[in-house]
mmCIF file of C-alpha atoms in Angstrom:
data_model
loop_
_atom_site.group_PDB
_atom_site.id
_atom_site.type_symbol
_atom_site.label_atom_id
_atom_site.label_comp_id
_atom_site.label_asym_id
_atom_site.label_seq_id
_atom_site.Cartn_x
_atom_site.Cartn_y
_atom_site.Cartn_z
ATOM 1 C CA MET L 885 -44.125 -2.835 -4.843
ATOM 2 C CA THR L 886 -44.299 -0.009 -2.330
ATOM 3 C CA ARG L 887 -41.490 1.803 -0.565
ATOM 4 C CA THR L 888 -42.325 -0.097 2.616
ATOM 5 C CA ASN L 889 -41.705 -3.380 0.855
ATOM 6 C CA TRP L 890 -38.212 -2.565 -0.342
ATOM 7 C CA THR L 891 -37.269 -1.129 3.034
ATOM 8 C CA MET L 892 -38.501 -4.355 4.638
ATOM 9 C CA ILE L 893 -36.139 -6.278 2.359
ATOM 10 C CA ARG L 894 -33.285 -3.954 3.293
ATOM 11 C CA ASP L 895 -34.026 -4.257 7.008
ATOM 12 C CA ALA L 896 -34.355 -8.037 6.858
ATOM 13 C CA LEU L 897 -30.990 -8.400 5.126
ATOM 14 C CA ALA L 898 -29.413 -5.916 7.537
ATOM 15 C CA HIS L 899 -30.723 -8.042 10.420
ATOM 16 C CA ASP L 900 -29.232 -11.158 8.800
ATOM 17 C CA ILE L 901 -25.873 -9.375 8.785
ATOM 18 C CA SER L 902 -26.021 -7.943 12.305
ATOM 19 C CA SER L 903 -27.230 -11.254 13.779
ATOM 20 C CA GLY L 904 -24.436 -13.228 12.156
ATOM 21 C CA ARG L 905 -26.664 -15.228 9.850
ATOM 22 C CA LEU L 906 -24.715 -13.561 7.057
ATOM 23 C CA ARG L 907 -21.061 -13.071 7.954
ATOM 24 C CA PRO L 908 -18.347 -10.852 6.440
ATOM 25 C CA GLY L 909 -17.255 -12.358 3.143
ATOM 26 C CA ASP L 910 -20.505 -14.291 2.599
ATOM 27 C CA LYS L 911 -22.112 -13.938 -0.796
ATOM 28 C CA LEU L 912 -25.710 -12.751 -0.848
ATOM 29 C CA PRO L 913 -28.272 -14.854 -2.730
ATOM 30 C CA THR L 914 -28.887 -13.788 -6.315
ATOM 31 C CA GLU L 915 -31.588 -11.272 -7.233
ATOM 32 C CA PRO L 916 -34.010 -14.019 -8.395
ATOM 33 C CA GLN L 917 -33.435 -15.940 -5.149
ATOM 34 C CA LEU L 918 -34.067 -12.839 -3.016
ATOM 35 C CA ALA L 919 -37.113 -11.947 -5.095
ATOM 36 C CA ALA L 920 -38.509 -15.419 -4.445
ATOM 37 C CA ARG L 921 -37.712 -15.271 -0.718
ATOM 38 C CA PHE L 922 -39.446 -11.929 -0.218
ATOM 39 C CA GLU L 923 -42.096 -12.432 -2.910
ATOM 40 C CA ALA L 924 -40.980 -9.149 -4.415
ATOM 41 C CA GLY L 925 -40.003 -7.716 -7.756
ATOM 42 C CA ARG L 926 -36.347 -7.694 -8.761
ATOM 43 C CA HIS L 927 -36.387 -3.888 -8.930
ATOM 44 C CA SER L 928 -37.287 -3.727 -5.239
ATOM 45 C CA VAL L 929 -34.600 -6.275 -4.383
ATOM 46 C CA ARG L 930 -32.047 -4.275 -6.357
ATOM 47 C CA ARG L 931 -33.061 -1.079 -4.558
ATOM 48 C CA ALA L 932 -32.734 -2.731 -1.140
ATOM 49 C CA VAL L 933 -29.294 -4.149 -1.927
ATOM 50 C CA GLU L 934 -28.171 -0.796 -3.304
ATOM 51 C CA ALA L 935 -29.228 0.846 -0.033
ATOM 52 C CA LEU L 936 -27.155 -1.677 1.921
ATOM 53 C CA ALA L 937 -24.181 -0.965 -0.330
ATOM 54 C CA LYS L 938 -24.507 2.773 0.294
ATOM 55 C CA ALA L 939 -24.568 2.054 4.023
ATOM 56 C CA GLY L 940 -21.297 0.127 3.682
ATOM 57 C CA LYS L 941 -22.793 -3.210 4.700
ATOM 58 C CA VAL L 942 -22.292 -5.019 1.394
ATOM 59 C CA SER L 943 -20.000 -4.716 -1.604
ATOM 60 C CA ILE L 944 -21.334 -5.164 -5.141
ATOM 61 C CA GLU L 945 -18.598 -6.672 -7.307
ATOM 62 C CA GLN L 946 -19.310 -6.631 -11.016
ATOM 63 C CA GLY L 947 -19.404 -10.139 -12.466
ATOM 64 C CA ARG L 948 -18.983 -11.836 -9.058
ATOM 65 C CA GLY L 949 -21.998 -10.884 -6.981
ATOM 66 C CA THR L 950 -22.735 -9.070 -3.727
ATOM 67 C CA PHE L 951 -20.731 -9.789 -0.588
ATOM 68 C CA VAL L 952 -21.200 -8.911 3.057
ATOM 69 C CA GLU L 953 -18.727 -6.223 4.068
ATOM 70 C CA GLU L 954 -19.810 -5.389 7.578
ATOM 71 C CA ALA L 955 -16.841 -3.865 9.383
ATOM 72 C CA PRO L 956 -16.556 -2.013 12.702
ATOM 73 C CA ARG L 957 -16.019 1.738 12.601
ATOM 74 C CA LEU L 958 -12.502 2.444 13.846
ATOM 75 C CA SER L 959 -11.605 5.356 16.096
ATOM 76 C CA TYR L 960 -8.628 7.473 15.064
ATOM 77 C CA ALA L 961 -7.354 10.101 17.485
ATOM 78 C CA ILE L 962 -5.563 13.158 16.142
ATOM 79 C CA GLY L 963 -3.345 14.809 18.727
ATOM 80 C CA LYS L 964 0.157 16.109 19.298
ATOM 81 C CA ARG L 965 1.643 12.697 18.583
ATOM 82 C CA THR L 966 -0.534 10.935 16.031
ATOM 83 C CA ARG L 967 0.604 7.387 15.235
ATOM 84 C CA LEU L 968 -1.405 5.071 12.984
ATOM 85 C CA ARG L 969 -0.516 1.776 14.636
ATOM 86 C CA ARG L 970 -0.930 3.191 18.141
ATOM 87 C CA ASN L 971 -4.423 4.283 17.105
ATOM 88 C CA LEU L 972 -5.615 1.075 15.481
ATOM 89 C CA LEU L 973 -3.879 -1.816 17.240
ATOM 90 C CA PRO L 974 -5.593 -1.386 20.656
ATOM 91 C CA GLN L 975 -8.959 -1.822 18.905
ATOM 92 C CA GLY L 976 -8.204 -5.473 18.296
ATOM 93 C CA CYS L 977 -7.712 -5.342 14.558
ATOM 94 C CA GLU L 978 -4.780 -6.534 12.489
ATOM 95 C CA VAL L 979 -3.153 -3.511 10.864
ATOM 96 C CA THR L 980 -1.215 -4.114 7.670
ATOM 97 C CA GLY L 981 0.144 -1.854 4.980
ATOM 98 C CA GLU L 982 1.295 -2.243 1.408
ATOM 99 C CA LEU L 983 3.662 -0.079 -0.579
ATOM 100 C CA LEU L 984 1.985 0.978 -3.820
ATOM 101 C CA GLY L 985 4.969 2.827 -5.213
ATOM 102 C CA ALA L 986 7.824 5.196 -4.423
ATOM 103 C CA ASP L 987 9.907 7.777 -6.270
ATOM 104 C CA MET L 988 12.343 10.590 -5.699
ATOM 105 C CA ILE L 989 10.910 13.697 -7.346
ATOM 106 C CA ILE L 990 11.214 17.457 -7.376
ATOM 107 C CA ALA L 991 8.791 18.628 -4.697
ATOM 108 C CA PRO L 992 5.440 19.875 -6.052
ATOM 109 C CA GLU L 993 4.756 23.431 -4.909
ATOM 110 C CA PRO L 994 2.251 22.585 -2.116
ATOM 111 C CA VAL L 995 4.656 19.965 -0.748
ATOM 112 C CA ARG L 996 7.661 22.273 -1.054
ATOM 113 C CA GLU L 997 5.847 25.026 0.817
ATOM 114 C CA ALA L 998 4.633 22.679 3.565
ATOM 115 C CA LEU L 999 8.118 21.252 4.123
ATOM 116 C CA ASN L 1000 9.740 24.684 3.835
ATOM 117 C CA LEU L 1001 12.077 23.559 1.059
ATOM 118 C CA PRO L 1002 13.870 25.706 -1.558
ATOM 119 C CA ASN L 1003 12.867 25.709 -5.227
ATOM 120 C CA GLY L 1004 14.004 22.573 -7.011
ATOM 121 C CA ALA L 1005 14.426 20.554 -3.816
ATOM 122 C CA LYS L 1006 13.748 16.843 -4.079
ATOM 123 C CA VAL L 1007 11.496 14.728 -1.886
ATOM 124 C CA VAL L 1008 10.996 11.029 -1.388
ATOM 125 C CA GLU L 1009 7.410 10.205 -2.375
ATOM 126 C CA SER L 1010 5.853 7.097 -0.819
ATOM 127 C CA ARG L 1011 2.400 5.783 -1.776
ATOM 128 C CA ARG L 1012 0.829 3.240 0.576
ATOM 129 C CA ILE L 1013 -2.478 1.595 1.440
ATOM 130 C CA THR L 1014 -3.514 0.678 4.990
ATOM 131 C CA LEU L 1015 -5.771 -2.261 5.808
ATOM 132 C CA ALA L 1016 -7.495 -3.280 9.035
ATOM 133 C CA ASP L 1017 -8.360 -6.980 9.185
ATOM 134 C CA GLY L 1018 -7.784 -7.116 5.445
ATOM 135 C CA MET L 1019 -10.224 -4.298 4.681
ATOM 136 C CA PRO L 1020 -8.791 -1.140 3.081
ATOM 137 C CA VAL L 1021 -9.350 1.856 5.343
ATOM 138 C CA ALA L 1022 -7.022 4.441 3.834
ATOM 139 C CA PHE L 1023 -4.493 5.099 1.110
ATOM 140 C CA GLY L 1024 -2.363 8.061 0.250
ATOM 141 C CA THR L 1025 0.986 9.688 -0.319
ATOM 142 C CA ALA L 1026 3.663 10.933 2.049
ATOM 143 C CA TRP L 1027 6.616 13.139 1.154
ATOM 144 C CA TYR L 1028 9.965 13.365 2.997
ATOM 145 C CA PRO L 1029 12.854 15.801 2.347
ATOM 146 C CA ALA L 1030 15.305 13.809 0.229
ATOM 147 C CA ASP L 1031 18.399 15.577 1.549
ATOM 148 C CA ARG L 1032 17.600 14.223 5.006
ATOM 149 C CA PHE L 1033 15.713 10.957 4.337
ATOM 150 C CA ALA L 1034 17.029 9.729 0.987
ATOM 151 C CA ASP L 1035 16.387 6.010 1.625
ATOM 152 C CA PHE L 1036 13.316 6.407 3.838
ATOM 153 C CA VAL L 1037 11.186 3.889 1.900
ATOM 154 C CA GLU L 1038 13.816 1.155 2.055
ATOM 155 C CA ARG L 1039 14.381 1.683 5.788
ATOM 156 C CA ARG L 1040 10.654 1.729 6.509
ATOM 157 C CA ASP L 1041 10.162 -1.598 4.766
ATOM 158 C CA LEU L 1042 13.020 -3.022 6.847
ATOM 159 C CA LEU L 1043 11.968 -1.537 10.208
ATOM 160 C CA GLY L 1044 8.200 -1.838 9.807
ATOM 161 C CA SER L 1045 7.021 1.568 11.055
ATOM 162 C CA VAL L 1046 7.417 5.288 10.415
ATOM 163 C CA THR L 1047 8.380 5.951 14.047
ATOM 164 C CA GLU L 1048 11.223 3.426 14.029
ATOM 165 C CA THR L 1049 12.393 4.697 10.643
ATOM 166 C CA PHE L 1050 12.647 8.262 11.918
ATOM 167 C CA LYS L 1051 14.580 6.987 14.938
ATOM 168 C CA SER L 1052 17.094 5.382 12.586
ATOM 169 C CA TYR L 1053 17.817 8.888 11.288
ATOM 170 C CA GLY L 1054 18.252 10.267 14.793
ATOM 171 C CA VAL L 1055 14.731 11.681 15.065
ATOM 172 C CA ASP L 1056 13.786 10.145 18.408
ATOM 173 C CA ASP L 1057 10.513 12.037 18.674
ATOM 174 C CA TYR L 1058 8.271 14.072 16.403
ATOM 175 C CA HIS L 1059 4.901 15.741 16.643
ATOM 176 C CA ARG L 1060 1.936 16.702 14.516
ATOM 177 C CA ALA L 1061 2.452 20.327 13.517
ATOM 178 C CA GLU L 1062 -0.722 20.698 11.470
ATOM 179 C CA THR L 1063 -3.751 18.660 10.411
ATOM 180 C CA ASP L 1064 -6.436 19.641 7.915
ATOM 181 C CA PHE L 1065 -9.262 17.349 6.895
ATOM 182 C CA TYR L 1066 -12.472 17.538 4.945
ATOM 183 C CA ALA L 1067 -15.050 15.260 3.322
ATOM 184 C CA ARG L 1068 -15.861 15.173 -0.373
ATOM 185 C CA PRO L 1069 -17.425 12.793 -2.915
ATOM 186 C CA ALA L 1070 -15.229 9.823 -3.744
ATOM 187 C CA LYS L 1071 -13.666 9.660 -7.181
ATOM 188 C CA PRO L 1072 -14.324 6.374 -9.035
ATOM 189 C CA ASP L 1073 -10.764 5.117 -8.590
ATOM 190 C CA GLU L 1074 -10.820 6.023 -4.880
ATOM 191 C CA ALA L 1075 -14.063 4.118 -4.297
ATOM 192 C CA LYS L 1076 -12.600 1.134 -6.127
ATOM 193 C CA THR L 1077 -9.361 1.206 -4.112
ATOM 194 C CA LEU L 1078 -11.249 1.465 -0.809
ATOM 195 C CA LYS L 1079 -13.851 -1.096 -1.915
ATOM 196 C CA GLN L 1080 -16.691 1.198 -0.952
ATOM 197 C CA HIS L 1081 -19.862 2.301 -2.724
ATOM 198 C CA SER L 1082 -19.283 5.140 -5.166
ATOM 199 C CA ASP L 1083 -21.960 7.260 -3.433
ATOM 200 C CA LEU L 1084 -20.127 7.187 -0.089
ATOM 201 C CA PRO L 1085 -17.829 10.151 0.607
ATOM 202 C CA VAL L 1086 -14.172 9.982 1.550
ATOM 203 C CA ILE L 1087 -12.296 11.974 4.180
ATOM 204 C CA VAL L 1088 -9.128 13.695 3.004
ATOM 205 C CA VAL L 1089 -6.501 14.272 5.699
ATOM 206 C CA LEU L 1090 -3.524 16.574 5.108
ATOM 207 C CA ALA L 1091 -0.875 16.288 7.819
ATOM 208 C CA LEU L 1092 2.458 17.922 8.562
ATOM 209 C CA ASP L 1093 4.881 16.389 11.079
ATOM 210 C CA ALA L 1094 7.900 18.127 12.597
ATOM 211 C CA ASP L 1095 10.885 17.062 14.671
ATOM 212 C CA GLN L 1096 11.707 18.266 18.190
ATOM 213 C CA ASP L 1097 13.326 21.418 16.785
ATOM 214 C CA GLY L 1098 10.214 22.263 14.770
ATOM 215 C CA ALA L 1099 11.699 21.375 11.392
ATOM 216 C CA PRO L 1100 9.163 19.739 9.015
ATOM 217 C CA ILE L 1101 10.012 16.100 8.346
ATOM 218 C CA SER L 1102 6.965 14.801 6.464
ATOM 219 C CA TYR L 1103 3.838 15.947 4.676
ATOM 220 C CA SER L 1104 1.046 13.564 3.735
ATOM 221 C CA ARG L 1105 -2.275 13.420 1.949
ATOM 222 C CA VAL L 1106 -4.384 10.395 2.907
ATOM 223 C CA ILE L 1107 -7.811 9.338 1.659
ATOM 224 C CA TRP L 1108 -9.910 7.563 4.315
ATOM 225 C CA ALA L 1109 -13.050 5.452 3.878
ATOM 226 C CA SER L 1110 -15.635 7.570 5.694
ATOM 227 C CA GLY L 1111 -17.751 4.589 6.694
ATOM 228 C CA ARG L 1112 -14.866 2.849 8.445
ATOM 229 C CA VAL L 1113 -13.292 5.536 10.596
ATOM 230 C CA LYS L 1114 -14.330 8.075 13.206
ATOM 231 C CA PHE L 1115 -11.891 10.903 13.953
ATOM 232 C CA THR L 1116 -11.487 12.472 17.368
ATOM 233 C CA ILE L 1117 -9.409 15.557 18.166
ATOM 234 C CA SER L 1118 -7.292 15.550 21.318
ATOM 235 C CA GLY L 1119 -5.916 18.752 22.779
ATOM 236 C CA GLN L 1120 -3.725 16.860 25.216
ATOM 237 C CA ASP L 1121 -0.147 15.670 24.905
ATOM 238 C CA ASP L 1122 -0.676 12.024 23.959
ATOM 239 C CA GLY L 1123 2.971 11.074 23.982
#
């Protein structure tokens, strides 16, 4: 089997996905079935499916099979007032989030320095995952000064958004003070959480938010699925 043959298999399956013949959530035929359809060896079929997985079009689930995972690339604007729901909702997708865990801890040094806290200060640590139309797009951890936002997690679950939670503490407005981001290879557990191929990179976003007086109110580290988001930087006041 030549390289052209396996790429033809890849392109044919990609066309099935883009044309709607195979829809998100559909299970691909088995390797023997695909080999019979394309009159190809199973090695070539496996290579074609692997290429589709690396492109983020299918998900290979051990013991279950291969499923179509075609999802639109979302646009996420980073500006003076960066809000997750404001970014994603206008794109027509259902944005949901799940709390993975929360604790009150002594601030790790990088967090303490970012939030300008004294040694030994405590922070509320919140770990969440964000999904768009049921597909994980990001997960990460946010830290809030405990002396100011002791029950932040409980209030957020009640109010449904970070913005409304800050308002409940009297923080009527806040802005993005600093954003750093970079791409790197995904760790195995990150690829599993994001349901993406292990060869695809992730984008790490470190963000610091401050209130109207310039006091830091949150610091976060979020891991994004690189194949599902496109970042844009805005120099304008987007409030």
